[in-house]
mmCIF file of C-alpha atoms in Angstrom:
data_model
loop_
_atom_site.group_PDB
_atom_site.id
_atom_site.type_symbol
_atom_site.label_atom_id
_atom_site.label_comp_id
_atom_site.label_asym_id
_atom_site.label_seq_id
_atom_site.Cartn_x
_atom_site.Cartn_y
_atom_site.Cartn_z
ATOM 1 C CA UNK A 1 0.000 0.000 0.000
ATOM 2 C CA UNK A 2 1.148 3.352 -1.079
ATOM 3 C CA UNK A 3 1.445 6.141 1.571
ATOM 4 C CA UNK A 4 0.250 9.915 0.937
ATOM 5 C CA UNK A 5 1.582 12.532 3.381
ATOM 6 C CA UNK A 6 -0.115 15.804 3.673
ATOM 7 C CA UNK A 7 1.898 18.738 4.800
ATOM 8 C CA UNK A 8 0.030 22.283 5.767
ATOM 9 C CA UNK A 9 1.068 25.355 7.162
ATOM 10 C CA UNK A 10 -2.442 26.450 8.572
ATOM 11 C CA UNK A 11 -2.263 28.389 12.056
ATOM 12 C CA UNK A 12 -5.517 28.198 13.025
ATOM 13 C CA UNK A 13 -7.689 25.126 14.944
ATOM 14 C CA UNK A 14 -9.554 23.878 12.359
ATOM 15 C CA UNK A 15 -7.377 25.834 9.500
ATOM 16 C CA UNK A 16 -9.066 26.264 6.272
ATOM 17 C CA UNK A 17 -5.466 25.358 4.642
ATOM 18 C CA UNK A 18 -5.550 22.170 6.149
ATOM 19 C CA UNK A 19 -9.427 21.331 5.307
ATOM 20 C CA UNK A 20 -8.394 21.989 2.127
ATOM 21 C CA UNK A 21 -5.176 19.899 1.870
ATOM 22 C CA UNK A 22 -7.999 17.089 3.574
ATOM 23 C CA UNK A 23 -10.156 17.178 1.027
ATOM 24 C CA UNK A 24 -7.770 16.942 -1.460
ATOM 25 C CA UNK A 25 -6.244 13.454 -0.088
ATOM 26 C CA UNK A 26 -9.582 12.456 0.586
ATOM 27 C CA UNK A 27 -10.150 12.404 -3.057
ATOM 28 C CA UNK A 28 -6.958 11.053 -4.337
ATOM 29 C CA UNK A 29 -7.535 8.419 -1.737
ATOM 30 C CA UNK A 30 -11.105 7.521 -3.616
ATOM 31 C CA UNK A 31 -9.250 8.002 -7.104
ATOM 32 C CA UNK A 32 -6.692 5.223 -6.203
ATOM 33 C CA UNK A 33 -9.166 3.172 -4.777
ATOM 34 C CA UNK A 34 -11.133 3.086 -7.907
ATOM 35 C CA UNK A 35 -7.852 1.730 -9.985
ATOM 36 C CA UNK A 36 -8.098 -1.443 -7.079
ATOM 37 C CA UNK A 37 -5.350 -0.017 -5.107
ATOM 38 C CA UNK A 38 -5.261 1.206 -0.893
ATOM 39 C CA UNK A 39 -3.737 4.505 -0.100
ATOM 40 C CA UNK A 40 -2.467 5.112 3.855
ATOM 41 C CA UNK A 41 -2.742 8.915 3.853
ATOM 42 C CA UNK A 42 -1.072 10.799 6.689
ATOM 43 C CA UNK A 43 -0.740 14.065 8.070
ATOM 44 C CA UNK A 44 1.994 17.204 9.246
ATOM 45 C CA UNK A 45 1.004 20.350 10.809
ATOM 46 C CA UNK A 46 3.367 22.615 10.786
ATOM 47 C CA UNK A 47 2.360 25.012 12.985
ATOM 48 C CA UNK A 48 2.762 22.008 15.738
ATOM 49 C CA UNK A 49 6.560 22.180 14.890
ATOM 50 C CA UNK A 50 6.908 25.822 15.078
ATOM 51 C CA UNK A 51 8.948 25.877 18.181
ATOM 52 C CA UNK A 52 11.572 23.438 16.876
ATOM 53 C CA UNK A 53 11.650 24.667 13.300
ATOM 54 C CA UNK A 54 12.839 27.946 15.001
ATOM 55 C CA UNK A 55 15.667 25.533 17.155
ATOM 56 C CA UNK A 56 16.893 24.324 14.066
ATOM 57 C CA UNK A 57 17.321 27.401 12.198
ATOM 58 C CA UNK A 58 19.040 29.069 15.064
ATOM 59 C CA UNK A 59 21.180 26.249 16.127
ATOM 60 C CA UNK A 60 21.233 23.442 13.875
ATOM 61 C CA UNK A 61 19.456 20.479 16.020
ATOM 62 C CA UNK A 62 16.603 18.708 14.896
ATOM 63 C CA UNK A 63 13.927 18.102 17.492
ATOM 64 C CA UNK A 64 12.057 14.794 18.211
ATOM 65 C CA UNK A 65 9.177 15.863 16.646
ATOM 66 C CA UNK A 66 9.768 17.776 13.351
ATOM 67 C CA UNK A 67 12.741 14.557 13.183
ATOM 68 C CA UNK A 68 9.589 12.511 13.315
ATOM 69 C CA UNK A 69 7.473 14.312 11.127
ATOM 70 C CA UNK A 70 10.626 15.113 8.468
ATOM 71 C CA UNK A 71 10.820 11.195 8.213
ATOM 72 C CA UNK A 72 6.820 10.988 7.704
ATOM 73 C CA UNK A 73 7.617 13.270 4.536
ATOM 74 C CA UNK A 74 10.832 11.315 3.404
ATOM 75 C CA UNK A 75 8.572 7.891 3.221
ATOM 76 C CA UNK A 76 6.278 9.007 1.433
ATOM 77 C CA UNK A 77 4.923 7.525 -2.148
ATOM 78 C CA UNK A 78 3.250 11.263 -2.932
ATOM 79 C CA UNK A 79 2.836 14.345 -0.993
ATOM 80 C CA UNK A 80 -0.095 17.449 -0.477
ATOM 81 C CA UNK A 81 1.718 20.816 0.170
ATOM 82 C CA UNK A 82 -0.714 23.452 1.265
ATOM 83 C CA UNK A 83 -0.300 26.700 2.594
ATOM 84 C CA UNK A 84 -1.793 29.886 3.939
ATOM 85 C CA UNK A 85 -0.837 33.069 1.602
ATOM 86 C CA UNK A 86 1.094 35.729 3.739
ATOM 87 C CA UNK A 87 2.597 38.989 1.704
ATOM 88 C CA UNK A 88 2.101 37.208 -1.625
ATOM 89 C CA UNK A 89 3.871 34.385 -0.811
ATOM 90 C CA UNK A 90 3.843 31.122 0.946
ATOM 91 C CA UNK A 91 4.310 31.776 4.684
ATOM 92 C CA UNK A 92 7.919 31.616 6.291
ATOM 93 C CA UNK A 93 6.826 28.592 8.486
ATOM 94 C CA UNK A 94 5.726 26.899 5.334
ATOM 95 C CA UNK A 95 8.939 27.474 3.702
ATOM 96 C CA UNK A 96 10.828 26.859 7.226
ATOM 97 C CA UNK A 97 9.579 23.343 7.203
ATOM 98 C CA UNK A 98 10.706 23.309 3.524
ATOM 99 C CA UNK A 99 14.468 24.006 4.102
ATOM 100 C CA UNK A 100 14.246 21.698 7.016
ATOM 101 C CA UNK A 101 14.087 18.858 4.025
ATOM 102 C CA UNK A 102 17.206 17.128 2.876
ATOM 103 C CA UNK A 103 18.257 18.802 -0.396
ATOM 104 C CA UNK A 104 17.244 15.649 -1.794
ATOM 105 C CA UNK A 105 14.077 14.573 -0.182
ATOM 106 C CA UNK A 106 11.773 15.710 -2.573
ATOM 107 C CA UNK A 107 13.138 14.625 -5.698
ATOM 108 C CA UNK A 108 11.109 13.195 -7.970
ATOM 109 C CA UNK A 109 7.834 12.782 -5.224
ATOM 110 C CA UNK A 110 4.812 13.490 -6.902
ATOM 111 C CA UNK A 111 3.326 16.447 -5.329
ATOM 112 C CA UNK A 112 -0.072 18.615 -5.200
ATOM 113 C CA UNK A 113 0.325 21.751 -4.608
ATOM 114 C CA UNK A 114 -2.536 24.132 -2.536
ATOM 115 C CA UNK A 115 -2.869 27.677 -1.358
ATOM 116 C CA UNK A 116 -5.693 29.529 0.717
ATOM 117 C CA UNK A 117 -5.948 32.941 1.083
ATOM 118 C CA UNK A 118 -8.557 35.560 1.851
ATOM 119 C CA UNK A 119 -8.904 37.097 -1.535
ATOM 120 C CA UNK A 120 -8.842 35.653 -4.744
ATOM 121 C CA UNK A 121 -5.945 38.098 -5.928
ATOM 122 C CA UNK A 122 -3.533 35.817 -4.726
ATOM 123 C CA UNK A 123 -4.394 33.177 -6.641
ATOM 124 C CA UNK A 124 -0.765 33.186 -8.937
ATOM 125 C CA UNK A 125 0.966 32.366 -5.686
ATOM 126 C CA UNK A 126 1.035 29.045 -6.832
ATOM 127 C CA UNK A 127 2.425 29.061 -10.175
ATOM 128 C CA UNK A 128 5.409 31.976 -9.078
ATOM 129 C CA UNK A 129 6.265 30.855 -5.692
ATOM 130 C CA UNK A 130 5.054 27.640 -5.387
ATOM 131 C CA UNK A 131 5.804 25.926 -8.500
ATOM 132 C CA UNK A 132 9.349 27.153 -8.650
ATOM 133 C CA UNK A 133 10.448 26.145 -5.259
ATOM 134 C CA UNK A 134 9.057 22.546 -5.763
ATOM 135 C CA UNK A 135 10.489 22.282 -9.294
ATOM 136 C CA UNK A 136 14.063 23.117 -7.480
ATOM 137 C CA UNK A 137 13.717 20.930 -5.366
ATOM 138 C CA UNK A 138 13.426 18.255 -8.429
ATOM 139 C CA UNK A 139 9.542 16.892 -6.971
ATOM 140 C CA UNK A 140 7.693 16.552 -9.752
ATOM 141 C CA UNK A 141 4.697 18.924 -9.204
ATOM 142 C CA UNK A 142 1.193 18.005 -10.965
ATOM 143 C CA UNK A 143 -0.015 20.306 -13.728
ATOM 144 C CA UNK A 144 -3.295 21.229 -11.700
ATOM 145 C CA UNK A 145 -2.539 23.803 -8.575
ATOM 146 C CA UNK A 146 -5.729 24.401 -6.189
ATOM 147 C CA UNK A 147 -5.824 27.432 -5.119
ATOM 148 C CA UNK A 148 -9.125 28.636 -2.659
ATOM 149 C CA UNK A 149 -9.922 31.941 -1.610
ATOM 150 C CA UNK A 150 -12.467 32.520 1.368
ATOM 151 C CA UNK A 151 -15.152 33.039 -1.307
ATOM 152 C CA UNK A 152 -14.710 29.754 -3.123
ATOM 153 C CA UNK A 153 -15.327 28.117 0.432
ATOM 154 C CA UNK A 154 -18.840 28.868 -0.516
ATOM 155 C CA UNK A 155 -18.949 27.805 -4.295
ATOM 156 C CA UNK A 156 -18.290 24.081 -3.720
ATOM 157 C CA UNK A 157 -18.830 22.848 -7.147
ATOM 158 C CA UNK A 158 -16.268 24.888 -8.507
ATOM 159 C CA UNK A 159 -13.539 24.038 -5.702
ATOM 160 C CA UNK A 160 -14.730 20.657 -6.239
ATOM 161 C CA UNK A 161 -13.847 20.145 -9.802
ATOM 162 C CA UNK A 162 -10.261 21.737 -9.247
ATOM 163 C CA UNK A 163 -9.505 19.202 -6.193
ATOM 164 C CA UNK A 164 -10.828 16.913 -8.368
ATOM 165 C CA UNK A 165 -8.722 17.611 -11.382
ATOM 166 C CA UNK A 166 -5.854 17.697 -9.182
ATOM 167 C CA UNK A 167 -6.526 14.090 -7.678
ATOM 168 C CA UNK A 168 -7.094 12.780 -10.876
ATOM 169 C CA UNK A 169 -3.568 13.657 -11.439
ATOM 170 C CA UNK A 170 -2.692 12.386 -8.907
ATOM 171 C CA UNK A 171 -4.082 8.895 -8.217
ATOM 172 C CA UNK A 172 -2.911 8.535 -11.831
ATOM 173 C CA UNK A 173 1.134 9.192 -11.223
ATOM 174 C CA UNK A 174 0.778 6.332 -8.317
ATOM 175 C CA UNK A 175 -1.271 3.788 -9.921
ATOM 176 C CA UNK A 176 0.391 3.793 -13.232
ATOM 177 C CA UNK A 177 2.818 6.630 -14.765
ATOM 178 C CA UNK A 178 1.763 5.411 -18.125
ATOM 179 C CA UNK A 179 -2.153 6.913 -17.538
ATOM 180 C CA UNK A 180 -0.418 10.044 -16.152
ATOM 181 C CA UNK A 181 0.454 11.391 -19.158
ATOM 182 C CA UNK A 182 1.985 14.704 -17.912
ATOM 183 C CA UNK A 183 0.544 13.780 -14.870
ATOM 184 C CA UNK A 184 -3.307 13.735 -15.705
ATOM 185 C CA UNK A 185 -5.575 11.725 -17.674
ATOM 186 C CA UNK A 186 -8.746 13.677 -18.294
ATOM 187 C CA UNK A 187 -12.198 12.696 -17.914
ATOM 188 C CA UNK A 188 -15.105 13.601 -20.308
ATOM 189 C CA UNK A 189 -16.639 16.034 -17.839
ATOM 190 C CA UNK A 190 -13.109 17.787 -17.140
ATOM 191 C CA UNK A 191 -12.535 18.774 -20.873
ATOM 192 C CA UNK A 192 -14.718 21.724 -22.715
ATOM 193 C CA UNK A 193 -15.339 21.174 -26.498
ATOM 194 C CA UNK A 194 -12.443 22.537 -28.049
ATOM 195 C CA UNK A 195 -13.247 24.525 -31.173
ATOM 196 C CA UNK A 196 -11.984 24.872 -34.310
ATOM 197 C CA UNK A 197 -9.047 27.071 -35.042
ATOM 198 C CA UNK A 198 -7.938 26.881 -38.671
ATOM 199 C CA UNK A 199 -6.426 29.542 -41.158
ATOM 200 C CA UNK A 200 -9.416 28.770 -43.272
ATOM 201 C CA UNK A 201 -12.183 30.083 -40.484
ATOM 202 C CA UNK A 202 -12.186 33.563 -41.599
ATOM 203 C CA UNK A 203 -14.947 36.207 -40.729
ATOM 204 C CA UNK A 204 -16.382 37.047 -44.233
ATOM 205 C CA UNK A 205 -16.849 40.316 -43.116
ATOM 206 C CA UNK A 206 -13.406 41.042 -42.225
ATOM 207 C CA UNK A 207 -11.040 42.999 -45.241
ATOM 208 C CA UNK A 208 -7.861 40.743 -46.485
ATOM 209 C CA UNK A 209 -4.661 41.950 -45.174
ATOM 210 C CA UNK A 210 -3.295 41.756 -49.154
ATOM 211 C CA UNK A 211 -6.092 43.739 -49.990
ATOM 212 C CA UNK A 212 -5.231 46.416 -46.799
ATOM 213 C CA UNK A 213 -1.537 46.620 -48.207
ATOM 214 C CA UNK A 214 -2.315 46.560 -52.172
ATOM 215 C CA UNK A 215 -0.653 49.975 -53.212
ATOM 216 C CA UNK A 216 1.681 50.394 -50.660
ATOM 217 C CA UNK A 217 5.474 50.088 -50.919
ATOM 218 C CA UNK A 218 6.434 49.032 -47.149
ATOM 219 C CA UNK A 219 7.849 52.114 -46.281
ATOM 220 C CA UNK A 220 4.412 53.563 -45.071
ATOM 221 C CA UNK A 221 3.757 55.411 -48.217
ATOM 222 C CA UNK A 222 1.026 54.809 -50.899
#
C-alpha cells in the first residue's frame, strides 16, 4: 500500500489550509481506490513544529518531533503541500519546514500543490512561488494547482472540480505513470469542447490583409 503525506502550514484550529489539503487526499484516496489499489494517507502540521523549526534554524538540532514528522515526509509515495498566503507568498513557516528537508528529499515525489488565502488576488501564488520552489527541489509537481480563496469556500462545485482535477492527477502518477500522461488523464466532464481554429475560419466580413496593403510600398507610403 502506497502512503500519501499531507503537509500544511495552517495556524488556526480547524485551519481552512488544512481542510483543504484534507479534502484533497480524501479524493486522491477515492481516485486510487477506484484503480483497485489502498492509499495510507497521513498528516503534518506545521504550525505544531513551530517551536523546533525555530531551534533548528538558530542552532542546527533537529527536534524529536519535526525529526519525526521530516521522516513521515521522506517515506512518502506522494505528498499534499498546502499553505496559507502571507505577503504574496507562501508563509515563512511553510517554507521553514521546507528548508528543514534534505536537499534531496523531494526529488522526484509526486506532489499537489494548494494555497488559501482571503482574496482571490492571490491566486498566482502558486504558479510563481510555489511551482518554482518545488520544481528546485526536483519533486515533480502536478499540472493542476488548487488554489481557494475565502469566497470559493462557498462555491463548492467549482472548488470541487479543481480538487478533483488535481486528484485525478494524482491517483494517476501512483497507480500507473503510463495513464499520467503529464501527470493527468482527463475525464469527459473535465474537458470543454475545443473549437476549431484553422487559417481557413475567416470572418467574411473582415477585409484581407493583401487587400489592406495593395498599393503600398512598405515604407508607409502609398
Amino acid at each position: 500500500m502506497k502512503k500519501l503525506v499531507i503537509v500544511h502550514a495552517g495556524l488556526s484550529r480547524p485551519s481552512s489550509t488544512g481542510m483543504l489539503a484534507e479534502e484533497i487526499a480524501h479524493a486522491v484516496e477515492a481516485q486510487v481506490t477506484n484503480r483497485g489499489e489502498g492509499l495510507e494517507i497521513g498528516s503534518v502540521a506545521v504550525v505544531e513544529l513551530g517551536r523546533e523549526l525555530a531551534t533548528l534554524m538558530s542552532t542546527g538540532v533537529y527536534g524529536e518531533a519535526l525529526r519525526a514528522a521530516i521522516d513521515e515526509v521522506c517515506r512518502a509515495d506522494a505528498l499534499v503541500l498546502a499553505t496559507p498566503v502571507f505577503n504574496a507568498s507562501y508563509s515563512g513557516l511553510f517554507k521553514m519546514f521546507i528548508d528543514a528537508l534534505d536537499k534531496d528529499g523531494l526529488t522526484r515525489v509526486p506532489v499537489v500543490i494548494a494555497a488559501t488565502a482571503g482574496t482571490p488576488r492571490h491566486a498566482l501564488v502558486l504558479e510563481h512561488a510555489m511551482r518554482p520552489l518545488l520544481s528546485y527541489l526536483r519533486a515533480i509537481v502536478m499540472p493542476t494547482a488548487v488554489f481557494a480563496a475565502t469566497e470559493d469556500f462557498g462555491a463548492r462545485e467549482d472548488l470541487r472540480r479543481r480538487v478533483h482535477r488535481a486528484a485525478q492527477e494524482l491517483a494517476g502518477y501512483l497507480v500507473d505513470v503510463r495513464q499520467a500522461v503529464a501527470g493527468f488523464v482527463p475525464e469527459e466532464e473535465d474537458v470543454a469542447p475545443r473549437k476549431a481554429n484553422r487559417v481557413t475560419d475567416v470572418d467574411a466580413g473582415i477585409t484581407d490583409f493583401r487587400e489592406l496593403l495593395r498599393g503600398h510600398d512598405g515604407n508607409g507610403r502609398p
